[in-house]
Short mmCIF file of C-alpha atoms and ligand atoms in Angstrom, two decimals:
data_model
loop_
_atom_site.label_atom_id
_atom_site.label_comp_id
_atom_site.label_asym_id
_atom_site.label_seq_id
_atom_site.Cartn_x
_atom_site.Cartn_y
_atom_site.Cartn_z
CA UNK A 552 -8.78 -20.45 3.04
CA UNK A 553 -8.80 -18.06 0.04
CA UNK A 554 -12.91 -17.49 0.18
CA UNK A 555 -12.71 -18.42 -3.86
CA UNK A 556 -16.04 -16.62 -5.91
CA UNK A 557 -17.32 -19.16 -8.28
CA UNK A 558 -17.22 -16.27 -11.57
CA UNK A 559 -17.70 -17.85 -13.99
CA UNK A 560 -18.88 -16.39 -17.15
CA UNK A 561 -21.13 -17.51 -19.34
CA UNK A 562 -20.12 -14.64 -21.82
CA UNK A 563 -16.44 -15.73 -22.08
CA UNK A 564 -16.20 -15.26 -26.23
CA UNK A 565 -17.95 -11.24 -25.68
CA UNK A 566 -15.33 -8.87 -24.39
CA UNK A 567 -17.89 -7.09 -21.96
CA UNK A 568 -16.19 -3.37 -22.80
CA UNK A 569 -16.39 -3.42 -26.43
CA UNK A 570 -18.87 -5.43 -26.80
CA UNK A 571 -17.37 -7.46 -29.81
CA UNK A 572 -16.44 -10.85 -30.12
CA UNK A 573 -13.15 -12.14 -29.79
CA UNK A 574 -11.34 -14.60 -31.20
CA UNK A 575 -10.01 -16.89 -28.35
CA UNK A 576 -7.40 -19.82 -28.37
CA UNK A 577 -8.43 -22.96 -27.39
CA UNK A 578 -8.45 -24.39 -23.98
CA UNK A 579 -4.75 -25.64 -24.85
CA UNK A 580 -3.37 -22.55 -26.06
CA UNK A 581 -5.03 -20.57 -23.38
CA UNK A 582 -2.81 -18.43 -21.39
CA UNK A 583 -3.19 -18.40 -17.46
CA UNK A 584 -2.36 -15.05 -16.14
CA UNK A 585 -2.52 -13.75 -12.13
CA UNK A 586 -3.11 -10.14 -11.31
CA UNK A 587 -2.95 -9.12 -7.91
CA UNK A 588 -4.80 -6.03 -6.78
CA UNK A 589 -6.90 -6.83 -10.16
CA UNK A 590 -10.35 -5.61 -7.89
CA UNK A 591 -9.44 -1.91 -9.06
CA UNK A 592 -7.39 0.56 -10.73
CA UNK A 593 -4.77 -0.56 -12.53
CA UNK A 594 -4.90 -4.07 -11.86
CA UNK A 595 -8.41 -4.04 -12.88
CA UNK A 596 -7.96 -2.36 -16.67
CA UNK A 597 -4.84 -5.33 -16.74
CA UNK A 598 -7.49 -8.20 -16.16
CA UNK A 599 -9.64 -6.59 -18.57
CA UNK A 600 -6.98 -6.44 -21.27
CA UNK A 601 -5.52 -9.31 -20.86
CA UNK A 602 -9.17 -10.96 -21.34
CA UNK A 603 -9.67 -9.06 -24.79
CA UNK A 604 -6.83 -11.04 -25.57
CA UNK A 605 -7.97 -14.29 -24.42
CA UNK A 606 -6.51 -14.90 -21.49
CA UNK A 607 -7.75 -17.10 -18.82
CA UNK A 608 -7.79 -14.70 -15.70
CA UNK A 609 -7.22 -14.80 -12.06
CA UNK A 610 -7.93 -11.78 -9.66
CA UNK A 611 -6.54 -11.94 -6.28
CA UNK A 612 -7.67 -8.69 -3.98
CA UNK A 613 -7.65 -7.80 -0.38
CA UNK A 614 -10.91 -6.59 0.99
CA UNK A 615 -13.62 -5.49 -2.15
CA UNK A 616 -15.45 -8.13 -2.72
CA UNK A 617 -17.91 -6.83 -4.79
CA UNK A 618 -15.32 -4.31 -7.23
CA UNK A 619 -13.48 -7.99 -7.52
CA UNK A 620 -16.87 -10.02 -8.78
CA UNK A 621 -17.81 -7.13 -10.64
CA UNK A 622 -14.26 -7.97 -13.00
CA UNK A 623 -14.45 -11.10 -12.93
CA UNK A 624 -17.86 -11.26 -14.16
CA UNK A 625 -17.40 -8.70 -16.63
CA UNK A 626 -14.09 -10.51 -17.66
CA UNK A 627 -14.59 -14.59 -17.06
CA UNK A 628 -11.86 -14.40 -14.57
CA UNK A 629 -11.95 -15.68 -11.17
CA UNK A 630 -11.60 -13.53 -8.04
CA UNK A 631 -9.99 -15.06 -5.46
CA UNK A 632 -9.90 -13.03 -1.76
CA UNK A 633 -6.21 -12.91 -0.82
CA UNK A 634 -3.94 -10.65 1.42
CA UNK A 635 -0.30 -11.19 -0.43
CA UNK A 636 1.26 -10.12 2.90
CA UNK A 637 -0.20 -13.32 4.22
CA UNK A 638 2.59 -16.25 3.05
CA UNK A 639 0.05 -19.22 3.80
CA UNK A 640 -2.74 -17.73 2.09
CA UNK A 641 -0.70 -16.93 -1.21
CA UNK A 642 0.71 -20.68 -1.25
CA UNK A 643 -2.89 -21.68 -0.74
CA UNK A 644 -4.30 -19.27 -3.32
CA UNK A 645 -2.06 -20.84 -5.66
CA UNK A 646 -2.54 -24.52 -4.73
CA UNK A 647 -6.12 -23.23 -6.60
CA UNK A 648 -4.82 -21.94 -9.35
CA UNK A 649 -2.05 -24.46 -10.67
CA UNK A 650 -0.16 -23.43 -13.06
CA UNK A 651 0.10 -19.63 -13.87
CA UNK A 652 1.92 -18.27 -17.41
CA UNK A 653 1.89 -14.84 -16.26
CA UNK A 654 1.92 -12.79 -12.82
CA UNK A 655 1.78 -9.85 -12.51
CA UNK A 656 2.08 -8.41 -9.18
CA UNK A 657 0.02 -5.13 -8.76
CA UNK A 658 -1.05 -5.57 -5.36
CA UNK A 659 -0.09 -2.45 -3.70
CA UNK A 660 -0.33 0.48 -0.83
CA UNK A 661 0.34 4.13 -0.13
CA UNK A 662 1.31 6.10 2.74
CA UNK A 663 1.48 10.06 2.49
CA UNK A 664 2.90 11.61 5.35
CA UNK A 665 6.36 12.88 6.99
CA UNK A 666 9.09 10.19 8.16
CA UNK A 667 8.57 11.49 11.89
CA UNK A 668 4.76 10.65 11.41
CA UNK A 669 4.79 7.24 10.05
CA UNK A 670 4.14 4.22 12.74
CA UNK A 671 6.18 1.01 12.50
CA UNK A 672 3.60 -0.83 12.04
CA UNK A 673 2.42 1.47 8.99
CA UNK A 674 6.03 0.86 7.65
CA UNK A 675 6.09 -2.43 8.00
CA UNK A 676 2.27 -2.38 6.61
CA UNK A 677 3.24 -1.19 3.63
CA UNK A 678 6.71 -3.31 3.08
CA UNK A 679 4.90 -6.27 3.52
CA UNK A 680 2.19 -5.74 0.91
CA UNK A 681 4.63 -4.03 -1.48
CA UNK A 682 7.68 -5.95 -0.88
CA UNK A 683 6.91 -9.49 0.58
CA UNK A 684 3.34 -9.70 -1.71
CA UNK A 685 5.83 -10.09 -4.49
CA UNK A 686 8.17 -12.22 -3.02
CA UNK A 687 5.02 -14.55 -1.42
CA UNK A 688 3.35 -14.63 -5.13
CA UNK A 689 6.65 -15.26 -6.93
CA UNK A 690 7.90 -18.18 -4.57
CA UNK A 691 4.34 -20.01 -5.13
CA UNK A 692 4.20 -19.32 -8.80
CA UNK A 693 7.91 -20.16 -9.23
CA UNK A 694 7.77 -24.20 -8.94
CA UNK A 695 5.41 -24.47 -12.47
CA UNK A 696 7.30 -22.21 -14.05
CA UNK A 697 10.90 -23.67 -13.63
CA UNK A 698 9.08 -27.22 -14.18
CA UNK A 699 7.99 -25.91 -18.00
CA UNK A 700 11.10 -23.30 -18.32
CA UNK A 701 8.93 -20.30 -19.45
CA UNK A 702 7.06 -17.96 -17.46
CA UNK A 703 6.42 -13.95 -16.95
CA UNK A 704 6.54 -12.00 -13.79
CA UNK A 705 5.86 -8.27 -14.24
CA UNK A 706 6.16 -5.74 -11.53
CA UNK A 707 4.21 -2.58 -10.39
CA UNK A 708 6.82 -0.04 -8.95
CA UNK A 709 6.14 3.64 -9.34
CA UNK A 710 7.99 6.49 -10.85
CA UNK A 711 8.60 7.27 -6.90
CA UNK A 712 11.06 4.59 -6.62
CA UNK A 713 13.27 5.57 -8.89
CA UNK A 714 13.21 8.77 -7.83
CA UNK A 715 12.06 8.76 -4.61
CA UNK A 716 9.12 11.38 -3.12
CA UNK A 717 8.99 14.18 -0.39
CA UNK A 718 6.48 12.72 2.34
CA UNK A 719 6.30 9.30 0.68
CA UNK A 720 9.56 7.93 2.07
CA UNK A 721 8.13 4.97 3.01
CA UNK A 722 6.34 3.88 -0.35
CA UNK A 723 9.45 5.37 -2.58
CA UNK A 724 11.32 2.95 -0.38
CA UNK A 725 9.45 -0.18 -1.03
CA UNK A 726 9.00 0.52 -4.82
CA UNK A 727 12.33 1.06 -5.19
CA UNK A 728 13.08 -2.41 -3.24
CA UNK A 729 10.40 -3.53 -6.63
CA UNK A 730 12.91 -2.29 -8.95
CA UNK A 731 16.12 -3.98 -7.03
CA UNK A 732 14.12 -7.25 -6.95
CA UNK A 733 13.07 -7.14 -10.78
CA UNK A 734 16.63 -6.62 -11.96
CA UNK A 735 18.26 -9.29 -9.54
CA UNK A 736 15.50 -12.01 -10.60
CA UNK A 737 15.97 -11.09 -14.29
CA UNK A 738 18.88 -12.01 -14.07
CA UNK A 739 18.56 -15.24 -11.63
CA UNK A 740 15.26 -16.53 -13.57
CA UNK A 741 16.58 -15.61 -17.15
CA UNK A 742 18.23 -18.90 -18.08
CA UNK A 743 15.13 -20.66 -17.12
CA UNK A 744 13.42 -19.14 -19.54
CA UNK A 745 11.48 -16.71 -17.08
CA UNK A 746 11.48 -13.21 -17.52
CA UNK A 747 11.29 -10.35 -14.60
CA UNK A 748 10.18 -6.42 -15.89
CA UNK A 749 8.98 -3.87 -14.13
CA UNK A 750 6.23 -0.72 -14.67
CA UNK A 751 6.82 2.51 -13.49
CA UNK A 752 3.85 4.36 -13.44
CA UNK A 753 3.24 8.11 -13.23
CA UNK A 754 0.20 9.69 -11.06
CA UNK A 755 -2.56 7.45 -12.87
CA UNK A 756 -6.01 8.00 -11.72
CA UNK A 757 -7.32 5.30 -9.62
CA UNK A 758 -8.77 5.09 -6.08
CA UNK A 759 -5.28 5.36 -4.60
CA UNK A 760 -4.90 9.04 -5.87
CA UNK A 761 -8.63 9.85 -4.24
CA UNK A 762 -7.66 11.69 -1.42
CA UNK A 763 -5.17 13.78 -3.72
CA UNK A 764 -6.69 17.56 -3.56
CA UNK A 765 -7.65 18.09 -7.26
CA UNK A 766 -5.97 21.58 -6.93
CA UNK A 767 -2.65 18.72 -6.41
CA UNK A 768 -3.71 16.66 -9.23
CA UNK A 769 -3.91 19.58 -11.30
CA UNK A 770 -0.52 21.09 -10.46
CA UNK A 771 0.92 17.40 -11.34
CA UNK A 772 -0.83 17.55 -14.98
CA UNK A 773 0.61 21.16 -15.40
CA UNK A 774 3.84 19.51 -14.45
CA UNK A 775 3.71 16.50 -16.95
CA UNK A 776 5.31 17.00 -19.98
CA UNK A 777 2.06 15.40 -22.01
CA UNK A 778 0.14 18.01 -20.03
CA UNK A 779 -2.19 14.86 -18.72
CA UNK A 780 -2.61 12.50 -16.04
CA UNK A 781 -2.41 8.36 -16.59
CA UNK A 782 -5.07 6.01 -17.14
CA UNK A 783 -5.37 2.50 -15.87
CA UNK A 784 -5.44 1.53 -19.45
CA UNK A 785 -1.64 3.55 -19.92
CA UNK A 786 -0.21 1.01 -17.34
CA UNK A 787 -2.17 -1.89 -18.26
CA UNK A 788 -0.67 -1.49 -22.01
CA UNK A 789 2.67 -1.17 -20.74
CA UNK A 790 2.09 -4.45 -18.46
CA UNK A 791 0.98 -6.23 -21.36
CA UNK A 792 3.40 -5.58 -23.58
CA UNK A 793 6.12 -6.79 -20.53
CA UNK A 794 4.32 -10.50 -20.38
CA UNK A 795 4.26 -10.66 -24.19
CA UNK A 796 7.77 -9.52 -25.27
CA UNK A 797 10.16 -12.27 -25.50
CA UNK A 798 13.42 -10.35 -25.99
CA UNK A 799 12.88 -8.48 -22.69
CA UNK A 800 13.86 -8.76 -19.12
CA UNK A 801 14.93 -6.32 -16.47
CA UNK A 802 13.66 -3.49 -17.42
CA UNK A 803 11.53 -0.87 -15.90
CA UNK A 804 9.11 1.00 -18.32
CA UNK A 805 8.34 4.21 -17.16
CA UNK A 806 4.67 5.32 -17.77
CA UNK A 807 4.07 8.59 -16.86
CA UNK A 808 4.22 11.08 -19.33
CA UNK A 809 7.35 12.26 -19.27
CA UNK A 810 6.95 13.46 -15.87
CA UNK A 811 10.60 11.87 -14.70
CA UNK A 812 12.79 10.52 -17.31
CA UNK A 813 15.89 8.55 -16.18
P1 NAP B 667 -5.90 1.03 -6.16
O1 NAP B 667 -6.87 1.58 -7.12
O2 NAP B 667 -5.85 1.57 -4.76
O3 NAP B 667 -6.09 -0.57 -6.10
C1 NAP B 667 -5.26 -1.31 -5.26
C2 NAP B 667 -5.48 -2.77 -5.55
O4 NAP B 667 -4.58 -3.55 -4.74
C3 NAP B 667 -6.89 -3.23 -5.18
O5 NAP B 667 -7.28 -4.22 -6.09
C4 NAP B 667 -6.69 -3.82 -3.79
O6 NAP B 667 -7.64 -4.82 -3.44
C5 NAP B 667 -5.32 -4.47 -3.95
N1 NAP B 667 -4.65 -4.71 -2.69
C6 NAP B 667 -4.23 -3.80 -1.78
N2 NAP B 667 -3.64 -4.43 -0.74
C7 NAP B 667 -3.70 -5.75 -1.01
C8 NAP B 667 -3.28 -6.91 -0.31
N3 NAP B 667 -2.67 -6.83 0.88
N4 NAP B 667 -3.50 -8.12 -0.88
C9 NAP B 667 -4.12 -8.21 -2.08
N5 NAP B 667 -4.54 -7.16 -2.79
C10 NAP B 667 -4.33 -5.94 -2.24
O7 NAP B 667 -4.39 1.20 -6.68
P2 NAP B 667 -3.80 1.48 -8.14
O8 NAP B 667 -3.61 2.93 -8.27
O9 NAP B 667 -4.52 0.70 -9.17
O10 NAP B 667 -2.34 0.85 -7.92
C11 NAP B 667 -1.95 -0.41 -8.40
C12 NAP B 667 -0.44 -0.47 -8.29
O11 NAP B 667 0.14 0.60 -9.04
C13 NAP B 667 0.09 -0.32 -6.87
O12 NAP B 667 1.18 -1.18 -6.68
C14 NAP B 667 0.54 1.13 -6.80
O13 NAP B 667 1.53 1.33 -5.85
C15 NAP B 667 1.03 1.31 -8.22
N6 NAP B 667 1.08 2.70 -8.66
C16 NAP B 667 -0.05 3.48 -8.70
C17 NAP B 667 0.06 4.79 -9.13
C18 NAP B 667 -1.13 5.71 -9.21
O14 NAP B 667 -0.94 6.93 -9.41
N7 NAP B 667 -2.36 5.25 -9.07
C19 NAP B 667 1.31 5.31 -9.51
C20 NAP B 667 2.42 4.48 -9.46
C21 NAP B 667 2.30 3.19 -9.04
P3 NAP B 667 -9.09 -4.42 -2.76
O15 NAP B 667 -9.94 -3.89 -3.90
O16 NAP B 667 -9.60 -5.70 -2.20
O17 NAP B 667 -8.81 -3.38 -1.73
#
């Protein structure tokens, strides 16, 4: 079972980064959104957001079980412990959580190295987190969200899968499967009043990018046309605006500073 952390916070109406109050909906108007990988990174600054706004929050994460209570207390979400490559535990993660307005499926891998080097089991590592985490989350959420004809499912891809990266075959290759999948459900889930978008994000600074030489990171700021690197908070604002904007589906906002521009 999804080991399920009881977070719940008695500081729901205190946004815990600005430290001002906020003005929440009630219960009813509440709106239920999923982040997976929310324990860090990106998905973290998302939850965070998303509970400024008033958002009733749900953080499923692999491994990091403290960086995932440590959100959740700070936001009033709840953590739940999930692998997304794991099919039973993602049906059984959202057995807990009911009914969902938002996902957003962040959950995600890397894998630097040549083609020659990478394993099949590292390949298939990585296309099962990055590929069948989304299509795991989205077949649980899906039932609730055809039964009330509304819903938003927003993507992370990377500017690597449009454009695909030297020595990152294998990720370029399952973020551009993100991109495929966003534009074919758009289209499938539209008339049911769900939308599909995707993110793009440039080299953001998060734990993925750790073992990046700084020398590298620097080269890649040089190299961005804003002359700087992403935030979380970049990609969490364009993931927000996504599951808020009701004239929008199949689309893939690029955040990354101009660094590739389709
Ligand atoms: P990160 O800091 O490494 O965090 C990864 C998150 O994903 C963590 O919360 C981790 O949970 C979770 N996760 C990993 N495997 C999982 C699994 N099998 N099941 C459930 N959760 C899992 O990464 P990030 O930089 O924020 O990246 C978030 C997304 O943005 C990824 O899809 C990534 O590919 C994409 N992206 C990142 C960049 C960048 O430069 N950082 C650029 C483009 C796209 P634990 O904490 O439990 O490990």
């Amino acid at each position: 079972n999804p080991a399920e952390d009881n977070n719940t916070c008695a500081g729901r109406a205190v946004c815990a980064a600005h430290g001002t109050a906020l003005s929440r909906g009630n219960g009813a108007n509440m709106k239920t959104v999923v982040i997976t990988g929310g324990s860090r990174g990106i998905g973290a600054a998302a939850v965070r957001l998303f509970a400024g706004r008033g958002a009733r929050g749900w953080v499923l994460y692999e491994k990091n079980h403290e960086a995932a209570r440590a959100v959740a207390r700070e936001t009033g979400a709840q953590a739940l412990c999930c692998d997304v490559a794991d099919e039973a535990a993602v049906q059984r993660a959202f057995d807990t959580i009911g009914s969902a307005d938002i996902l957003v499926n962040n959950a995600g891998v890397c894998h630097y190295g040549l083609i020659s080097q990478i394993t099949p089991a590292e390949w298939r590592r990585l296309f099962a987190v990055n590929v069948d985490g989304i299509y795991n989350c989205v077949r649980a959420v899906l039932p609730q969200m055809l039964q009330k004809q509304s819903g938003a499912i927003v993507n992370v891809s990377s500017m690597w899968g449009q454009v695909g990266a030297s020595c990152e075959a294998a990720y370029s290759a399952t973020k551009g499967a993100v991109l495929a999948l966003t534009k074919a459900l758009a289209q499938e889930l539209g008339p049911s009043g769900i939308r599909v978008n995707a993110v793009a994000p440039g080299v953001i600074r998060t734990d993925m990018c750790a073992s990046v030489a700084p020398e590298v990171m620097e080269e890649l700021r040089q190299q961005t046309p804003t002359g700087t690197l992403g935030t979380p908070e970049d990609a969490a604002q364009a993931i927000a605006y996504l599951a808020d904007a009701p004239f929008v589906t199949g689309q893939v906002l690029a955040v990354n500073g101009g660094f590739v521009i389709t």
